[in-house]
């Protein structure tokens, strides 16, 4: 085990050769989804993977617990390791795979501190514009893709049903390219009854559905778009009957060639874009 001094005077990277070293505990069994889904929220951590994602997490104000690097990434991340007051561990690619359970292609992982989630009412108190409400999205890839579109297209906040996948799970963060750090979120634990909080905050609830009787997005009254929350359901089931009943308006994406639905990531992107375009001449 070696240790160096950085320019800032902090102890430099520590080389570890034992996969059972307790200092690597945050990074063990990253491919065990069920274990990590329980463990990470309970221990107040999440994993950021890759240089861009790590930098975006830090830029968003998340505090680092530690960083795990393979040697070839030590120089690329030197500016981060020298200024962030957290331990840095270097390991061989083979040892990284033993610890994490997979080949770490990007060679850089960071364990980050979670922040307490706001309440839905607190999150919406100062909100303006479009809010995304996700129901039953259990696939981490889908959640990450929806967040990436939400961040790119000006969605101000995301509300999650109790059974939605964790936006800060490694796969969600990776797919979103760190966009999960740009859009604040909260969980609506009382579902769907808690959706009344959205309405009480002054938002109109729009249920995005392939129902041919729903209003095409381009025909939604402009007044409705000033403060709206668009609800998106799971790819298989769609929105539940309870969520549909809670909506002020059911809306749809017009489609051609007999196509009746899009996958959730595509539907979210189209919906967010259409609402953003329609709102350009409205005031928040």
mmCIF file of C-alpha atoms in Angstrom:
data_model
loop_
_atom_site.group_PDB
_atom_site.id
_atom_site.type_symbol
_atom_site.label_atom_id
_atom_site.label_comp_id
_atom_site.label_asym_id
_atom_site.label_seq_id
_atom_site.Cartn_x
_atom_site.Cartn_y
_atom_site.Cartn_z
ATOM 1 C CA UNK A 1 0.000 0.000 0.000
ATOM 2 C CA UNK A 2 1.421 3.362 -1.019
ATOM 3 C CA UNK A 3 0.504 6.893 -0.170
ATOM 4 C CA UNK A 4 1.514 10.221 -1.688
ATOM 5 C CA UNK A 5 0.974 13.859 -0.834
ATOM 6 C CA UNK A 6 -1.064 15.972 -3.228
ATOM 7 C CA UNK A 7 -0.340 19.577 -4.074
ATOM 8 C CA UNK A 8 -3.072 20.575 -1.637
ATOM 9 C CA UNK A 9 -1.325 18.732 1.152
ATOM 10 C CA UNK A 10 -4.041 16.079 1.478
ATOM 11 C CA UNK A 11 -3.009 12.436 1.632
ATOM 12 C CA UNK A 12 -2.944 11.182 -1.927
ATOM 13 C CA UNK A 13 -4.389 8.023 -3.485
ATOM 14 C CA UNK A 14 -3.958 4.797 -1.537
ATOM 15 C CA UNK A 15 -3.286 1.624 -3.515
ATOM 16 C CA UNK A 16 -5.271 -1.383 -2.299
ATOM 17 C CA UNK A 17 -4.606 -4.980 -3.320
ATOM 18 C CA UNK A 18 -7.109 -6.885 -1.199
ATOM 19 C CA UNK A 19 -10.715 -7.116 -2.512
ATOM 20 C CA UNK A 20 -11.875 -7.706 1.052
ATOM 21 C CA UNK A 21 -10.424 -4.444 2.350
ATOM 22 C CA UNK A 22 -13.212 -2.782 4.391
ATOM 23 C CA UNK A 23 -12.409 0.592 2.831
ATOM 24 C CA UNK A 24 -13.904 -0.739 -0.401
ATOM 25 C CA UNK A 25 -17.203 -1.700 1.236
ATOM 26 C CA UNK A 26 -19.218 1.000 -0.564
ATOM 27 C CA UNK A 27 -18.338 -0.596 -3.920
ATOM 28 C CA UNK A 28 -19.059 -4.265 -3.239
ATOM 29 C CA UNK A 29 -21.597 -6.238 -5.314
ATOM 30 C CA UNK A 30 -22.741 -3.332 -7.477
ATOM 31 C CA UNK A 31 -24.539 -5.730 -9.826
ATOM 32 C CA UNK A 32 -26.762 -7.131 -7.053
ATOM 33 C CA UNK A 33 -29.754 -4.883 -7.730
ATOM 34 C CA UNK A 34 -31.920 -6.070 -4.846
ATOM 35 C CA UNK A 35 -29.100 -5.681 -2.332
ATOM 36 C CA UNK A 36 -28.039 -2.257 -3.571
ATOM 37 C CA UNK A 37 -31.633 -0.963 -3.729
ATOM 38 C CA UNK A 38 -31.986 -1.704 -0.014
ATOM 39 C CA UNK A 39 -28.492 -0.857 1.094
ATOM 40 C CA UNK A 40 -27.771 2.451 -0.619
ATOM 41 C CA UNK A 41 -30.753 4.464 0.699
ATOM 42 C CA UNK A 42 -30.332 2.875 4.146
ATOM 43 C CA UNK A 43 -26.663 3.889 4.291
ATOM 44 C CA UNK A 44 -27.229 7.270 2.662
ATOM 45 C CA UNK A 45 -25.000 6.716 -0.356
ATOM 46 C CA UNK A 46 -25.133 6.312 -4.108
ATOM 47 C CA UNK A 47 -22.543 5.424 -6.727
ATOM 48 C CA UNK A 48 -21.471 7.766 -9.535
ATOM 49 C CA UNK A 49 -19.721 6.019 -12.428
ATOM 50 C CA UNK A 50 -17.447 7.659 -14.960
ATOM 51 C CA UNK A 51 -15.598 10.957 -15.079
ATOM 52 C CA UNK A 52 -18.468 13.085 -16.426
ATOM 53 C CA UNK A 53 -21.021 11.741 -13.989
ATOM 54 C CA UNK A 54 -18.709 12.186 -11.001
ATOM 55 C CA UNK A 55 -17.967 15.767 -11.984
ATOM 56 C CA UNK A 56 -21.674 16.512 -12.459
ATOM 57 C CA UNK A 57 -22.513 15.064 -9.048
ATOM 58 C CA UNK A 58 -19.909 17.300 -7.425
ATOM 59 C CA UNK A 59 -21.075 20.325 -9.417
ATOM 60 C CA UNK A 60 -24.617 19.672 -8.186
ATOM 61 C CA UNK A 61 -23.390 19.897 -4.594
ATOM 62 C CA UNK A 62 -23.264 16.234 -3.596
ATOM 63 C CA UNK A 63 -20.470 15.388 -1.154
ATOM 64 C CA UNK A 64 -18.081 12.567 -1.926
ATOM 65 C CA UNK A 65 -17.476 9.723 0.523
ATOM 66 C CA UNK A 66 -14.617 8.166 -1.437
ATOM 67 C CA UNK A 67 -13.360 7.485 -4.942
ATOM 68 C CA UNK A 68 -12.206 4.233 -6.554
ATOM 69 C CA UNK A 69 -9.870 4.509 -9.558
ATOM 70 C CA UNK A 70 -7.927 2.197 -11.791
ATOM 71 C CA UNK A 71 -4.402 3.511 -12.436
ATOM 72 C CA UNK A 72 -5.030 4.845 -15.955
ATOM 73 C CA UNK A 73 -7.741 7.171 -14.606
ATOM 74 C CA UNK A 74 -5.691 8.604 -11.760
ATOM 75 C CA UNK A 75 -4.244 11.401 -13.892
ATOM 76 C CA UNK A 76 -7.568 12.313 -15.550
ATOM 77 C CA UNK A 77 -9.175 12.718 -12.124
ATOM 78 C CA UNK A 78 -6.187 14.368 -10.437
ATOM 79 C CA UNK A 79 -7.811 17.807 -10.235
ATOM 80 C CA UNK A 80 -10.783 16.257 -8.446
ATOM 81 C CA UNK A 81 -8.754 14.094 -6.082
ATOM 82 C CA UNK A 82 -6.586 17.055 -5.099
ATOM 83 C CA UNK A 83 -9.458 19.370 -4.174
ATOM 84 C CA UNK A 84 -12.095 17.016 -2.753
ATOM 85 C CA UNK A 85 -11.578 16.071 0.916
ATOM 86 C CA UNK A 86 -12.368 12.366 0.537
ATOM 87 C CA UNK A 87 -10.167 9.266 0.445
ATOM 88 C CA UNK A 88 -9.105 7.997 -2.981
ATOM 89 C CA UNK A 89 -8.328 4.322 -3.589
ATOM 90 C CA UNK A 90 -6.530 2.945 -6.637
ATOM 91 C CA UNK A 91 -6.955 -0.694 -7.592
ATOM 92 C CA UNK A 92 -6.115 -2.857 -10.574
ATOM 93 C CA UNK A 93 -8.881 -3.436 -13.161
ATOM 94 C CA UNK A 94 -8.984 -7.076 -12.075
ATOM 95 C CA UNK A 95 -9.496 -6.178 -8.429
ATOM 96 C CA UNK A 96 -12.125 -3.595 -9.347
ATOM 97 C CA UNK A 97 -14.059 -6.330 -11.132
ATOM 98 C CA UNK A 98 -13.788 -8.658 -8.137
ATOM 99 C CA UNK A 99 -15.131 -5.979 -5.800
ATOM 100 C CA UNK A 100 -17.906 -4.567 -7.956
ATOM 101 C CA UNK A 101 -18.953 -7.698 -9.835
ATOM 102 C CA UNK A 102 -18.438 -6.291 -13.335
ATOM 103 C CA UNK A 103 -15.757 -4.841 -15.603
ATOM 104 C CA UNK A 104 -15.536 -1.135 -14.775
ATOM 105 C CA UNK A 105 -15.132 0.240 -18.292
ATOM 106 C CA UNK A 106 -14.823 3.888 -17.286
ATOM 107 C CA UNK A 107 -12.289 3.123 -14.564
ATOM 108 C CA UNK A 108 -13.647 5.667 -12.073
ATOM 109 C CA UNK A 109 -16.293 5.246 -9.390
ATOM 110 C CA UNK A 110 -17.245 7.553 -6.552
ATOM 111 C CA UNK A 111 -19.372 6.893 -3.508
ATOM 112 C CA UNK A 112 -21.456 9.985 -2.816
ATOM 113 C CA UNK A 113 -23.566 11.136 0.129
ATOM 114 C CA UNK A 114 -27.300 11.293 -0.508
ATOM 115 C CA UNK A 115 -29.272 14.353 0.531
ATOM 116 C CA UNK A 116 -32.576 14.199 2.428
ATOM 117 C CA UNK A 117 -35.513 14.189 0.044
ATOM 118 C CA UNK A 118 -37.909 17.133 0.253
ATOM 119 C CA UNK A 119 -41.598 16.559 0.736
ATOM 120 C CA UNK A 120 -43.725 16.839 -2.426
ATOM 121 C CA UNK A 121 -45.335 20.006 -1.044
ATOM 122 C CA UNK A 122 -41.939 21.516 -0.241
ATOM 123 C CA UNK A 123 -40.574 20.644 -3.661
ATOM 124 C CA UNK A 124 -43.526 22.232 -5.447
ATOM 125 C CA UNK A 125 -43.799 25.328 -3.274
ATOM 126 C CA UNK A 126 -41.504 27.426 -5.459
ATOM 127 C CA UNK A 127 -41.986 25.445 -8.663
ATOM 128 C CA UNK A 128 -43.028 26.762 -12.031
ATOM 129 C CA UNK A 129 -43.750 25.199 -15.374
ATOM 130 C CA UNK A 130 -43.823 21.455 -16.011
ATOM 131 C CA UNK A 131 -43.494 18.726 -13.382
ATOM 132 C CA UNK A 132 -43.102 15.052 -14.288
ATOM 133 C CA UNK A 133 -44.985 12.483 -12.213
ATOM 134 C CA UNK A 134 -43.772 8.906 -12.675
ATOM 135 C CA UNK A 135 -45.888 5.921 -11.646
ATOM 136 C CA UNK A 136 -44.598 2.372 -11.464
ATOM 137 C CA UNK A 137 -41.374 2.802 -13.452
ATOM 138 C CA UNK A 138 -39.330 -0.026 -11.987
ATOM 139 C CA UNK A 139 -36.691 -0.231 -14.721
ATOM 140 C CA UNK A 140 -33.642 1.861 -13.799
ATOM 141 C CA UNK A 141 -32.719 2.387 -17.457
ATOM 142 C CA UNK A 142 -36.138 3.874 -18.196
ATOM 143 C CA UNK A 143 -35.959 6.139 -15.170
ATOM 144 C CA UNK A 144 -32.532 7.419 -16.229
ATOM 145 C CA UNK A 145 -33.711 8.032 -19.785
ATOM 146 C CA UNK A 146 -36.785 9.948 -18.595
ATOM 147 C CA UNK A 147 -34.621 12.115 -16.339
ATOM 148 C CA UNK A 148 -32.266 12.935 -19.184
ATOM 149 C CA UNK A 149 -35.181 14.185 -21.284
ATOM 150 C CA UNK A 150 -36.658 16.023 -18.307
ATOM 151 C CA UNK A 151 -33.418 17.905 -17.684
ATOM 152 C CA UNK A 152 -32.879 18.701 -21.352
ATOM 153 C CA UNK A 153 -36.426 19.948 -21.921
ATOM 154 C CA UNK A 154 -36.877 22.153 -18.885
ATOM 155 C CA UNK A 155 -38.904 19.992 -16.511
ATOM 156 C CA UNK A 156 -38.619 21.606 -13.102
ATOM 157 C CA UNK A 157 -39.157 18.643 -10.775
ATOM 158 C CA UNK A 158 -39.995 14.936 -10.718
ATOM 159 C CA UNK A 159 -42.435 13.201 -8.374
ATOM 160 C CA UNK A 160 -42.208 9.426 -7.955
ATOM 161 C CA UNK A 161 -44.765 6.864 -6.868
ATOM 162 C CA UNK A 162 -43.609 4.622 -3.987
ATOM 163 C CA UNK A 163 -42.773 1.727 -6.336
ATOM 164 C CA UNK A 164 -40.667 3.714 -8.809
ATOM 165 C CA UNK A 165 -37.017 2.777 -9.205
ATOM 166 C CA UNK A 166 -34.411 4.844 -7.404
ATOM 167 C CA UNK A 167 -33.152 7.704 -9.624
ATOM 168 C CA UNK A 168 -29.823 7.604 -7.768
ATOM 169 C CA UNK A 169 -29.199 3.923 -8.408
ATOM 170 C CA UNK A 170 -25.997 3.502 -10.441
ATOM 171 C CA UNK A 171 -27.745 2.416 -13.646
ATOM 172 C CA UNK A 172 -30.234 5.305 -13.553
ATOM 173 C CA UNK A 173 -27.456 7.817 -12.940
ATOM 174 C CA UNK A 174 -25.316 6.350 -15.730
ATOM 175 C CA UNK A 175 -28.104 6.292 -18.350
ATOM 176 C CA UNK A 176 -29.105 9.851 -17.475
ATOM 177 C CA UNK A 177 -25.453 10.966 -17.809
ATOM 178 C CA UNK A 178 -25.856 12.702 -14.457
ATOM 179 C CA UNK A 179 -29.076 14.493 -15.417
ATOM 180 C CA UNK A 180 -30.673 13.071 -12.255
ATOM 181 C CA UNK A 181 -28.607 15.637 -10.351
ATOM 182 C CA UNK A 182 -30.141 18.538 -12.298
ATOM 183 C CA UNK A 183 -33.820 17.875 -11.595
ATOM 184 C CA UNK A 184 -34.954 17.636 -7.946
ATOM 185 C CA UNK A 185 -37.323 14.841 -6.966
ATOM 186 C CA UNK A 186 -39.564 13.675 -4.151
ATOM 187 C CA UNK A 187 -41.646 10.578 -3.454
ATOM 188 C CA UNK A 188 -45.415 10.651 -3.083
ATOM 189 C CA UNK A 189 -45.797 7.963 -0.428
ATOM 190 C CA UNK A 190 -49.605 8.122 -0.297
ATOM 191 C CA UNK A 191 -50.475 6.944 -3.795
ATOM 192 C CA UNK A 192 -52.540 8.036 -5.596
ATOM 193 C CA UNK A 193 -54.214 10.054 -2.823
ATOM 194 C CA UNK A 194 -51.097 12.161 -2.352
ATOM 195 C CA UNK A 195 -51.520 13.598 -5.828
ATOM 196 C CA UNK A 196 -53.901 16.081 -4.244
ATOM 197 C CA UNK A 197 -50.738 17.825 -3.013
ATOM 198 C CA UNK A 198 -49.887 18.557 -6.648
ATOM 199 C CA UNK A 199 -53.273 20.120 -7.267
ATOM 200 C CA UNK A 200 -53.109 22.072 -4.007
ATOM 201 C CA UNK A 201 -49.809 23.560 -5.204
ATOM 202 C CA UNK A 202 -51.625 24.991 -8.201
ATOM 203 C CA UNK A 203 -50.740 22.401 -10.839
ATOM 204 C CA UNK A 204 -53.098 20.767 -13.324
ATOM 205 C CA UNK A 205 -52.597 17.006 -13.556
ATOM 206 C CA UNK A 206 -52.274 15.743 -17.133
ATOM 207 C CA UNK A 207 -52.354 11.965 -17.669
ATOM 208 C CA UNK A 208 -50.328 10.948 -20.734
ATOM 209 C CA UNK A 209 -52.170 7.966 -22.231
ATOM 210 C CA UNK A 210 -52.609 6.305 -25.637
ATOM 211 C CA UNK A 211 -56.388 6.426 -25.124
ATOM 212 C CA UNK A 212 -57.810 7.666 -28.475
ATOM 213 C CA UNK A 213 -60.368 9.685 -26.542
ATOM 214 C CA UNK A 214 -57.680 11.778 -24.848
ATOM 215 C CA UNK A 215 -56.911 15.338 -25.958
ATOM 216 C CA UNK A 216 -53.993 15.646 -28.420
ATOM 217 C CA UNK A 217 -51.102 17.466 -26.756
ATOM 218 C CA UNK A 218 -51.229 20.254 -29.319
ATOM 219 C CA UNK A 219 -54.820 21.018 -28.372
ATOM 220 C CA UNK A 220 -54.353 21.323 -24.612
ATOM 221 C CA UNK A 221 -55.659 24.752 -23.471
ATOM 222 C CA UNK A 222 -52.754 27.144 -22.957
ATOM 223 C CA UNK A 223 -53.999 28.153 -19.516
ATOM 224 C CA UNK A 224 -53.618 24.534 -18.410
ATOM 225 C CA UNK A 225 -49.938 24.593 -19.360
ATOM 226 C CA UNK A 226 -48.931 27.450 -17.088
ATOM 227 C CA UNK A 227 -48.453 25.045 -14.186
ATOM 228 C CA UNK A 228 -48.924 21.434 -15.199
ATOM 229 C CA UNK A 229 -47.797 18.039 -13.965
ATOM 230 C CA UNK A 230 -47.650 15.345 -16.637
ATOM 231 C CA UNK A 231 -48.154 11.796 -15.353
ATOM 232 C CA UNK A 232 -46.330 8.903 -17.050
ATOM 233 C CA UNK A 233 -47.015 5.254 -16.325
ATOM 234 C CA UNK A 234 -45.051 2.043 -16.694
ATOM 235 C CA UNK A 235 -44.270 0.750 -20.154
ATOM 236 C CA UNK A 236 -46.444 -2.330 -19.824
ATOM 237 C CA UNK A 237 -49.437 -1.268 -17.764
ATOM 238 C CA UNK A 238 -49.436 2.466 -18.296
ATOM 239 C CA UNK A 239 -51.071 4.663 -15.698
ATOM 240 C CA UNK A 240 -53.209 2.925 -13.112
ATOM 241 C CA UNK A 241 -56.952 3.495 -12.883
ATOM 242 C CA UNK A 242 -56.384 5.479 -9.692
ATOM 243 C CA UNK A 243 -53.882 7.800 -11.347
ATOM 244 C CA UNK A 244 -56.165 8.295 -14.334
ATOM 245 C CA UNK A 245 -59.051 9.200 -12.018
ATOM 246 C CA UNK A 246 -56.841 11.735 -10.252
ATOM 247 C CA UNK A 247 -56.032 13.549 -13.514
ATOM 248 C CA UNK A 248 -57.630 16.836 -14.510
ATOM 249 C CA UNK A 249 -57.155 15.990 -18.171
ATOM 250 C CA UNK A 250 -56.109 12.985 -20.233
ATOM 251 C CA UNK A 251 -53.738 13.815 -23.086
ATOM 252 C CA UNK A 252 -52.144 11.815 -25.883
ATOM 253 C CA UNK A 253 -49.405 11.981 -28.484
ATOM 254 C CA UNK A 254 -50.966 11.769 -31.969
ATOM 255 C CA UNK A 255 -49.468 8.843 -33.919
ATOM 256 C CA UNK A 256 -49.540 7.545 -37.483
ATOM 257 C CA UNK A 257 -49.390 4.170 -39.267
ATOM 258 C CA UNK A 258 -51.522 2.445 -36.662
ATOM 259 C CA UNK A 259 -48.922 2.761 -33.905
ATOM 260 C CA UNK A 260 -50.767 2.956 -30.604
ATOM 261 C CA UNK A 261 -47.945 3.701 -28.159
ATOM 262 C CA UNK A 262 -44.278 4.586 -27.693
ATOM 263 C CA UNK A 263 -41.837 3.248 -25.145
ATOM 264 C CA UNK A 264 -41.783 5.335 -21.991
ATOM 265 C CA UNK A 265 -38.478 7.083 -22.708
ATOM 266 C CA UNK A 266 -39.644 8.213 -26.159
ATOM 267 C CA UNK A 267 -43.101 9.188 -24.923
ATOM 268 C CA UNK A 268 -41.600 11.266 -22.128
ATOM 269 C CA UNK A 269 -39.262 13.106 -24.500
ATOM 270 C CA UNK A 270 -42.056 13.863 -26.980
ATOM 271 C CA UNK A 271 -44.421 14.921 -24.223
ATOM 272 C CA UNK A 272 -41.912 17.187 -22.490
ATOM 273 C CA UNK A 273 -40.951 18.816 -25.793
ATOM 274 C CA UNK A 274 -44.553 19.389 -26.855
ATOM 275 C CA UNK A 275 -45.440 20.954 -23.516
ATOM 276 C CA UNK A 276 -42.320 23.144 -23.565
ATOM 277 C CA UNK A 277 -43.155 24.393 -27.061
ATOM 278 C CA UNK A 278 -46.784 25.030 -26.172
ATOM 279 C CA UNK A 279 -45.787 26.987 -23.084
ATOM 280 C CA UNK A 280 -43.414 29.382 -24.823
ATOM 281 C CA UNK A 281 -46.020 32.128 -24.962
ATOM 282 C CA UNK A 282 -47.381 31.513 -21.460
ATOM 283 C CA UNK A 283 -46.155 33.105 -18.260
ATOM 284 C CA UNK A 284 -45.094 31.143 -15.160
#
